[in-house]
Amino acid sequence: MSTEEHRFPCDTCGADMRFAPGEGQLVCDHCGNVEPIEASGYSQSVIRELDFKAALASALPEQEIEEKRVSSCPNCGAEIEFDPQIHAKSCPFCATPVVLDTGTQRYIKPRGLLPFGLTEAEARNAMTRWLGALWFAPNGLRDYARKGRKMDGIYVPYWTYDADTKSAYRGERGTVYYESRTVRRNGKTETIRVQKVRWSPASGRVARWFDDVLVLASKSLPKHFTDALQPWDLAALEPYRPEYLAGFRAEGYTIKLDEGWVDARAQIDRVIERDVKFDIGGDRQRIHQIQTAISDVTFKHVLLPVWMAAYKYRGQTYRFVVNGRTGRVQGERPWSAWKIAFAVVIGAIAAAAVGYLIAMQEQGY
């Protein structure tokens, strides 16, 4: 199986064209030629789900598998797909130099993706505004980020899982009531109300169909980074087409399908627990047992757009990620030692001034 090359030569000058975020077309930066991406005519419902059990048994049809030429970053472990003519570059996740391996690996093909909606300039502006709001960030880092190298547009891999669930539960329903009590405080007798809870047995069944439970399929970025980029407009997923990757890179997944299901199942269980509490009702709920039967589990591999910057500043790497659709920003928070020290000094002066004024008032001045 040959490696798929995401290159689209310009019909006018032969230079490589790239996908223009927000425009839905390929553009040539060399001569300005524009080629619209033909509408697929498909709705999101046609992005076919794959059978989970068949994938675990390595029984997926061969057309759902592809080979990619990737390299593992020795620092963060990211699996980056490289163009065939590229053999070395810096890792976009942590700025570590990476030399491409000559081997290939087998992956489940992506079924859909969200095309980039923001340009690199728009993403950079969003990141600069985010840094500007961090008062304790070093000024030098903000300047470096503003003048530094361009951000990388990367499609990050995710799994989505669908499942039908039916759950039986046992628990207790709590009803709040109040009792009056007489107490003595400061030599006086008072009547107070004391809250009590009356518990009664509860049991029942809940059912829910889960659609597109989203799980990050990469270990290269901290999960709290990518979680904070949500929500993703998954209803706008497009069937996978290589044209959308023109001018961008895609990361290969490093969290396998069964590993992702562990995370998905945890998300599913949390929602079921919430459903059970709602079904129990009352003012309080206790859950003793939930037994869930899960069936019709399907999945798909999708790619979501992220603009990324990894800056080395005074020997330390700072990473920033921007949602390629909404402009939401997350990153490693940098701290300026002198700004923190200045704030501490100002706080101490302010506290001393307040203490002095209070002391003067107490003395009648």
Short mmCIF file of C-alpha atoms in Angstrom, two decimals:
data_model
loop_
_atom_site.label_atom_id
_atom_site.label_comp_id
_atom_site.label_asym_id
_atom_site.label_seq_id
_atom_site.Cartn_x
_atom_site.Cartn_y
_atom_site.Cartn_z
CA MET A 1 0.00 0.00 0.00
CA SER A 2 1.51 3.33 -1.01
CA THR A 3 1.60 6.41 1.16
CA GLU A 4 -0.95 9.02 0.14
CA GLU A 5 0.61 12.34 -0.82
CA HIS A 6 -1.43 15.45 -0.04
CA ARG A 7 -0.06 17.59 -2.86
CA PHE A 8 -2.14 19.52 -5.37
CA PRO A 9 -0.09 21.17 -8.15
CA CYS A 10 -1.40 24.45 -9.54
CA ASP A 11 -2.70 24.05 -13.11
CA THR A 12 -1.24 27.45 -13.99
CA CYS A 13 2.30 27.43 -12.58
CA GLY A 14 2.82 23.96 -11.08
CA ALA A 15 3.48 25.18 -7.51
CA ASP A 16 1.79 23.38 -4.64
CA MET A 17 -1.61 24.77 -3.72
CA ARG A 18 -2.91 24.98 -0.15
CA PHE A 19 -6.31 24.92 1.48
CA ALA A 20 -7.50 28.42 2.42
CA PRO A 21 -9.22 28.37 5.85
CA GLY A 22 -12.71 29.81 5.80
CA GLU A 23 -12.83 29.97 2.01
CA GLY A 24 -13.43 26.32 1.08
CA GLN A 25 -10.97 26.43 -1.81
CA LEU A 26 -7.38 25.76 -2.82
CA VAL A 27 -5.16 28.76 -3.51
CA CYS A 28 -1.73 29.12 -5.08
CA ASP A 29 0.48 31.56 -3.18
CA HIS A 30 2.86 31.71 -6.15
CA CYS A 31 0.53 32.92 -8.92
CA GLY A 32 -2.79 33.55 -7.14
CA ASN A 33 -4.71 30.82 -8.95
CA VAL A 34 -7.83 29.59 -7.11
CA GLU A 35 -9.56 26.22 -7.39
CA PRO A 36 -12.79 25.60 -5.45
CA ILE A 37 -13.15 22.28 -3.65
CA GLU A 38 -16.08 20.57 -5.24
CA ALA A 39 -18.95 20.00 -2.85
CA SER A 40 -19.20 16.38 -1.87
CA GLY A 41 -22.98 16.42 -1.86
CA TYR A 42 -22.91 14.37 1.31
CA SER A 43 -24.41 15.21 4.67
CA GLN A 44 -22.77 14.37 7.95
CA SER A 45 -25.00 11.30 8.30
CA VAL A 46 -23.08 9.71 5.42
CA ILE A 47 -19.82 9.78 7.41
CA ARG A 48 -20.12 6.08 8.08
CA GLU A 49 -19.38 4.67 11.50
CA LEU A 50 -17.22 1.55 11.79
CA ASP A 51 -17.86 -1.53 13.90
CA PHE A 52 -15.94 -1.39 17.18
CA LYS A 53 -15.69 -5.16 17.71
CA ALA A 54 -14.47 -5.73 14.17
CA ALA A 55 -11.73 -3.15 14.64
CA LEU A 56 -10.54 -4.75 17.88
CA ALA A 57 -10.40 -8.10 16.10
CA SER A 58 -8.37 -6.54 13.26
CA ALA A 59 -11.20 -7.45 10.92
CA LEU A 60 -11.86 -4.07 9.33
CA PRO A 61 -11.99 -4.00 5.53
CA GLU A 62 -8.59 -3.29 4.00
CA GLN A 63 -9.89 -0.09 2.40
CA GLU A 64 -10.33 1.36 5.90
CA ILE A 65 -6.58 0.99 6.60
CA GLU A 66 -3.77 3.19 5.32
CA GLU A 67 0.00 3.35 5.68
CA LYS A 68 1.64 6.59 6.73
CA ARG A 69 5.21 7.73 6.89
CA VAL A 70 5.53 9.23 10.35
CA SER A 71 8.13 10.16 12.91
CA SER A 72 7.98 9.99 16.71
CA CYS A 73 9.26 13.04 18.55
CA PRO A 74 11.92 11.90 21.05
CA ASN A 75 10.72 14.51 23.57
CA CYS A 76 6.89 14.53 23.61
CA GLY A 77 6.15 11.35 21.63
CA ALA A 78 3.99 13.03 18.97
CA GLU A 79 3.43 11.02 15.78
CA ILE A 80 3.71 13.52 12.93
CA GLU A 81 2.94 12.68 9.31
CA PHE A 82 5.60 14.19 7.03
CA ASP A 83 5.45 14.93 3.34
CA PRO A 84 7.60 12.45 1.36
CA GLN A 85 10.19 15.08 0.45
CA ILE A 86 10.70 16.24 4.08
CA HIS A 87 13.26 14.45 6.22
CA ALA A 88 13.89 16.74 9.19
CA LYS A 89 12.17 19.60 10.98
CA SER A 90 11.19 20.83 14.44
CA CYS A 91 8.33 19.15 16.28
CA PRO A 92 5.37 21.59 16.24
CA PHE A 93 4.30 20.36 19.68
CA CYS A 94 7.49 21.07 21.62
CA ALA A 95 10.01 22.59 19.15
CA THR A 96 12.38 19.60 19.42
CA PRO A 97 14.40 18.81 16.26
CA VAL A 98 13.06 15.63 14.63
CA VAL A 99 14.63 13.49 11.91
CA LEU A 100 12.16 11.45 9.90
CA ASP A 101 12.25 7.67 10.11
CA THR A 102 12.07 5.82 6.80
CA GLY A 103 9.47 3.29 8.03
CA THR A 104 5.70 3.30 7.67
CA GLN A 105 2.90 2.36 10.05
CA ARG A 106 -0.65 1.11 9.51
CA TYR A 107 -3.49 3.31 10.71
CA ILE A 108 -7.27 3.32 10.57
CA LYS A 109 -8.20 5.93 7.99
CA PRO A 110 -9.95 9.10 9.13
CA ARG A 111 -13.62 9.15 8.17
CA GLY A 112 -14.21 12.87 8.61
CA LEU A 113 -12.65 16.19 9.56
CA LEU A 114 -13.44 19.76 10.47
CA PRO A 115 -11.72 22.05 7.95
CA PHE A 116 -9.72 24.99 9.29
CA GLY A 117 -11.92 28.07 9.67
CA LEU A 118 -9.26 30.53 10.92
CA THR A 119 -6.20 31.72 9.06
CA GLU A 120 -2.76 31.69 10.66
CA ALA A 121 -2.92 35.46 11.15
CA GLU A 122 -6.27 35.21 12.94
CA ALA A 123 -4.96 32.43 15.18
CA ARG A 124 -1.82 34.43 15.99
CA ASN A 125 -3.93 37.47 16.92
CA ALA A 126 -6.06 35.31 19.21
CA MET A 127 -2.93 33.94 20.92
CA THR A 128 -1.41 37.42 21.27
CA ARG A 129 -4.61 38.72 22.89
CA TRP A 130 -4.61 35.74 25.26
CA LEU A 131 -1.00 36.40 26.26
CA GLY A 132 -1.76 40.09 26.68
CA ALA A 133 -4.42 39.26 29.26
CA LEU A 134 -1.85 37.42 31.42
CA TRP A 135 -0.41 40.21 33.54
CA PHE A 136 2.26 37.99 35.10
CA ALA A 137 3.54 36.75 31.72
CA PRO A 138 7.06 37.94 30.81
CA ASN A 139 6.98 40.88 28.40
CA GLY A 140 9.79 39.28 26.43
CA LEU A 141 7.70 36.19 25.75
CA ARG A 142 4.82 38.25 24.43
CA ASP A 143 7.20 40.14 22.14
CA TYR A 144 8.86 36.89 21.05
CA ALA A 145 5.51 35.30 20.28
CA ARG A 146 4.37 38.38 18.37
CA LYS A 147 7.52 38.46 16.23
CA GLY A 148 8.34 34.74 16.20
CA ARG A 149 7.97 32.11 13.52
CA LYS A 150 4.61 31.28 12.04
CA MET A 151 2.20 28.99 13.81
CA ASP A 152 1.72 25.43 12.53
CA GLY A 153 -1.67 24.26 11.35
CA ILE A 154 -2.12 20.65 12.43
CA TYR A 155 -5.02 18.24 12.26
CA VAL A 156 -5.15 16.48 15.62
CA PRO A 157 -6.60 12.92 15.75
CA TYR A 158 -9.70 12.06 17.76
CA TRP A 159 -11.96 9.05 18.18
CA THR A 160 -15.71 9.39 18.38
CA TYR A 161 -17.82 6.58 19.81
CA ASP A 162 -21.53 5.82 19.50
CA ALA A 163 -23.28 3.40 21.85
CA ASP A 164 -26.72 2.33 23.00
CA THR A 165 -27.02 1.95 26.78
CA LYS A 166 -29.65 0.53 29.12
CA SER A 167 -29.01 0.81 32.86
CA ALA A 168 -30.74 -0.64 35.95
CA TYR A 169 -30.05 1.03 39.28
CA ARG A 170 -30.67 0.77 43.02
CA GLY A 171 -30.39 3.68 45.40
CA GLU A 172 -32.20 5.95 47.82
CA ARG A 173 -34.26 9.10 47.49
CA GLY A 174 -33.78 11.78 50.16
CA THR A 175 -36.52 14.21 51.18
CA VAL A 176 -35.49 17.24 53.17
CA TYR A 177 -37.61 18.27 56.16
CA TYR A 178 -37.11 20.47 59.20
CA GLU A 179 -37.54 20.03 62.95
CA SER A 180 -37.83 22.79 65.53
CA ARG A 181 -35.47 22.76 68.47
CA THR A 182 -35.09 24.98 71.49
CA VAL A 183 -31.54 26.04 72.31
CA ARG A 184 -29.98 28.46 74.78
CA ARG A 185 -27.49 31.01 73.46
CA ASN A 186 -25.87 33.86 75.38
CA GLY A 187 -28.32 33.38 78.24
CA LYS A 188 -31.35 33.49 75.93
CA THR A 189 -33.69 30.72 74.78
CA GLU A 190 -34.16 30.46 70.99
CA THR A 191 -36.10 28.20 68.64
CA ILE A 192 -34.18 27.08 65.58
CA ARG A 193 -34.98 24.89 62.58
CA VAL A 194 -32.76 21.87 62.01
CA GLN A 195 -32.54 20.28 58.58
CA LYS A 196 -33.12 16.53 58.35
CA VAL A 197 -33.24 14.07 55.44
CA ARG A 198 -35.70 11.20 55.20
CA TRP A 199 -34.37 8.38 52.99
CA SER A 200 -36.50 5.88 51.07
CA PRO A 201 -35.50 3.06 48.68
CA ALA A 202 -35.46 3.82 44.94
CA SER A 203 -34.83 1.68 41.88
CA GLY A 204 -35.51 1.89 38.16
CA ARG A 205 -34.09 1.93 34.66
CA VAL A 206 -32.66 4.61 32.39
CA ALA A 207 -31.66 4.42 28.75
CA ARG A 208 -29.64 6.73 26.51
CA TRP A 209 -28.16 6.68 23.03
CA PHE A 210 -24.71 8.25 22.98
CA ASP A 211 -23.63 9.94 19.77
CA ASP A 212 -20.08 11.13 19.06
CA VAL A 213 -18.47 10.75 22.47
CA LEU A 214 -15.22 12.59 21.72
CA VAL A 215 -11.83 11.26 22.87
CA LEU A 216 -8.41 12.72 22.10
CA ALA A 217 -6.28 10.12 20.28
CA SER A 218 -2.93 11.83 20.92
CA LYS A 219 -0.47 11.97 23.82
CA SER A 220 1.59 14.87 22.51
CA LEU A 221 -0.48 17.59 24.21
CA PRO A 222 -1.74 17.74 27.81
CA LYS A 223 -5.36 16.61 27.88
CA HIS A 224 -6.43 19.69 29.81
CA PHE A 225 -5.18 21.81 26.88
CA THR A 226 -7.34 20.06 24.32
CA ASP A 227 -10.34 19.68 26.66
CA ALA A 228 -10.32 23.45 27.12
CA LEU A 229 -10.54 23.97 23.33
CA GLN A 230 -14.04 22.48 23.33
CA PRO A 231 -16.75 22.68 22.20
CA TRP A 232 -16.16 21.45 18.66
CA ASP A 233 -18.95 21.83 16.13
CA LEU A 234 -19.05 18.14 15.22
CA ALA A 235 -22.29 18.67 13.31
CA ALA A 236 -20.12 20.43 10.69
CA LEU A 237 -17.85 17.42 10.11
CA GLU A 238 -17.02 16.91 6.46
CA PRO A 239 -16.30 13.54 4.86
CA TYR A 240 -12.53 13.14 4.72
CA ARG A 241 -10.93 14.62 1.61
CA PRO A 242 -7.17 15.12 1.21
CA GLU A 243 -7.73 18.56 -0.32
CA TYR A 244 -8.47 19.90 3.16
CA LEU A 245 -4.99 18.83 4.26
CA ALA A 246 -3.17 20.71 1.50
CA GLY A 247 -0.65 22.99 3.22
CA PHE A 248 -1.25 21.43 6.64
CA ARG A 249 0.07 18.43 8.55
CA ALA A 250 -1.79 15.66 10.32
CA GLU A 251 -0.74 13.90 13.50
CA GLY A 252 -1.05 10.14 13.64
CA TYR A 253 -2.98 8.77 16.59
CA THR A 254 -0.97 7.35 19.49
CA ILE A 255 -3.92 6.37 21.68
CA LYS A 256 -5.30 3.19 20.20
CA LEU A 257 -8.97 2.47 19.69
CA ASP A 258 -9.39 0.27 22.77
CA GLU A 259 -7.48 2.75 24.94
CA GLY A 260 -9.75 5.55 23.77
CA TRP A 261 -12.81 3.46 24.65
CA VAL A 262 -11.71 3.47 28.32
CA ASP A 263 -11.96 7.28 28.32
CA ALA A 264 -15.23 7.20 26.37
CA ARG A 265 -16.73 4.69 28.81
CA ALA A 266 -15.80 6.96 31.73
CA GLN A 267 -17.62 9.86 30.02
CA ILE A 268 -20.62 7.62 29.36
CA ASP A 269 -20.73 6.43 32.98
CA ARG A 270 -20.71 10.02 34.27
CA VAL A 271 -23.70 10.92 32.11
CA ILE A 272 -25.57 7.77 33.15
CA GLU A 273 -24.94 8.60 36.82
CA ARG A 274 -26.42 12.04 36.23
CA ASP A 275 -29.45 10.46 34.50
CA VAL A 276 -29.92 8.08 37.43
CA LYS A 277 -29.88 10.92 39.96
CA PHE A 278 -32.46 12.78 37.91
CA ASP A 279 -34.61 9.65 37.71
CA ILE A 280 -34.40 9.07 41.48
CA GLY A 281 -35.60 12.60 42.09
CA GLY A 282 -36.18 14.09 45.53
CA ASP A 283 -33.89 16.53 47.27
CA ARG A 284 -30.96 14.16 47.73
CA GLN A 285 -29.85 10.99 45.97
CA ARG A 286 -27.73 8.02 46.91
CA ILE A 287 -26.66 5.49 44.29
CA HIS A 288 -25.80 2.00 45.50
CA GLN A 289 -25.48 0.16 42.19
CA ILE A 290 -25.71 0.77 38.44
CA GLN A 291 -25.63 -2.10 35.96
CA THR A 292 -25.27 -0.95 32.37
CA ALA A 293 -25.67 -3.02 29.22
CA ILE A 294 -23.91 -1.45 26.23
CA SER A 295 -24.63 -2.50 22.64
CA ASP A 296 -24.18 -1.33 19.05
CA VAL A 297 -20.82 0.33 19.72
CA THR A 298 -19.42 2.04 16.64
CA PHE A 299 -16.62 4.55 16.10
CA LYS A 300 -14.89 6.78 13.63
CA HIS A 301 -11.49 8.41 13.37
CA VAL A 302 -11.76 12.17 12.80
CA LEU A 303 -9.30 15.07 12.49
CA LEU A 304 -9.85 18.41 14.21
CA PRO A 305 -7.95 21.62 13.33
CA VAL A 306 -5.50 23.21 15.76
CA TRP A 307 -3.10 26.09 15.25
CA MET A 308 -0.04 25.53 17.39
CA ALA A 309 3.05 27.40 18.49
CA ALA A 310 5.98 26.07 20.52
CA TYR A 311 8.34 28.82 21.62
CA LYS A 312 11.68 28.45 23.36
CA TYR A 313 12.21 31.43 25.64
CA ARG A 314 15.24 31.66 27.95
CA GLY A 315 15.81 27.92 27.72
CA GLN A 316 12.20 26.91 28.45
CA THR A 317 9.56 25.75 25.97
CA TYR A 318 6.08 27.26 26.04
CA ARG A 319 3.28 25.69 24.02
CA PHE A 320 0.10 27.37 22.87
CA VAL A 321 -2.83 25.88 20.97
CA VAL A 322 -5.72 27.62 19.22
CA ASN A 323 -8.99 26.01 18.14
CA GLY A 324 -8.84 26.29 14.34
CA ARG A 325 -12.58 26.94 14.17
CA THR A 326 -13.45 29.18 17.15
CA GLY A 327 -10.14 30.85 18.07
CA ARG A 328 -10.25 29.58 21.65
CA VAL A 329 -6.73 29.58 23.15
CA GLN A 330 -4.99 27.43 25.74
CA GLY A 331 -1.36 27.20 26.70
CA GLU A 332 1.28 26.83 29.34
CA ARG A 333 1.05 29.82 31.60
CA PRO A 334 4.40 31.65 31.82
CA TRP A 335 5.30 33.64 34.93
CA SER A 336 7.49 36.71 35.32
CA ALA A 337 9.45 36.61 38.57
CA TRP A 338 9.93 40.37 38.73
CA LYS A 339 6.22 41.05 38.11
CA ILE A 340 5.28 38.67 40.91
CA ALA A 341 7.81 40.29 43.24
CA PHE A 342 6.51 43.75 42.29
CA ALA A 343 2.92 42.66 43.01
CA VAL A 344 3.97 41.27 46.41
CA VAL A 345 5.69 44.53 47.31
CA ILE A 346 2.69 46.62 46.22
CA GLY A 347 0.38 44.32 48.18
CA ALA A 348 2.52 44.66 51.29
CA ILE A 349 2.56 48.47 50.98
CA ALA A 350 -1.22 48.55 50.51
CA ALA A 351 -1.77 46.27 53.54
CA ALA A 352 0.51 48.46 55.66
CA ALA A 353 -1.35 51.59 54.55
CA VAL A 354 -4.73 50.08 55.43
CA GLY A 355 -3.41 48.93 58.81
CA TYR A 356 -2.06 52.41 59.52
CA LEU A 357 -5.40 54.07 58.70
CA ILE A 358 -7.30 51.62 60.93
CA ALA A 359 -4.87 52.24 63.79
CA MET A 360 -5.26 56.02 63.39
CA GLN A 361 -9.05 55.76 63.47
CA GLU A 362 -8.97 53.64 66.63
CA GLN A 363 -6.82 56.27 68.33
CA GLY A 364 -9.29 58.97 67.38
CA TYR A 365 -7.15 60.80 64.86
#
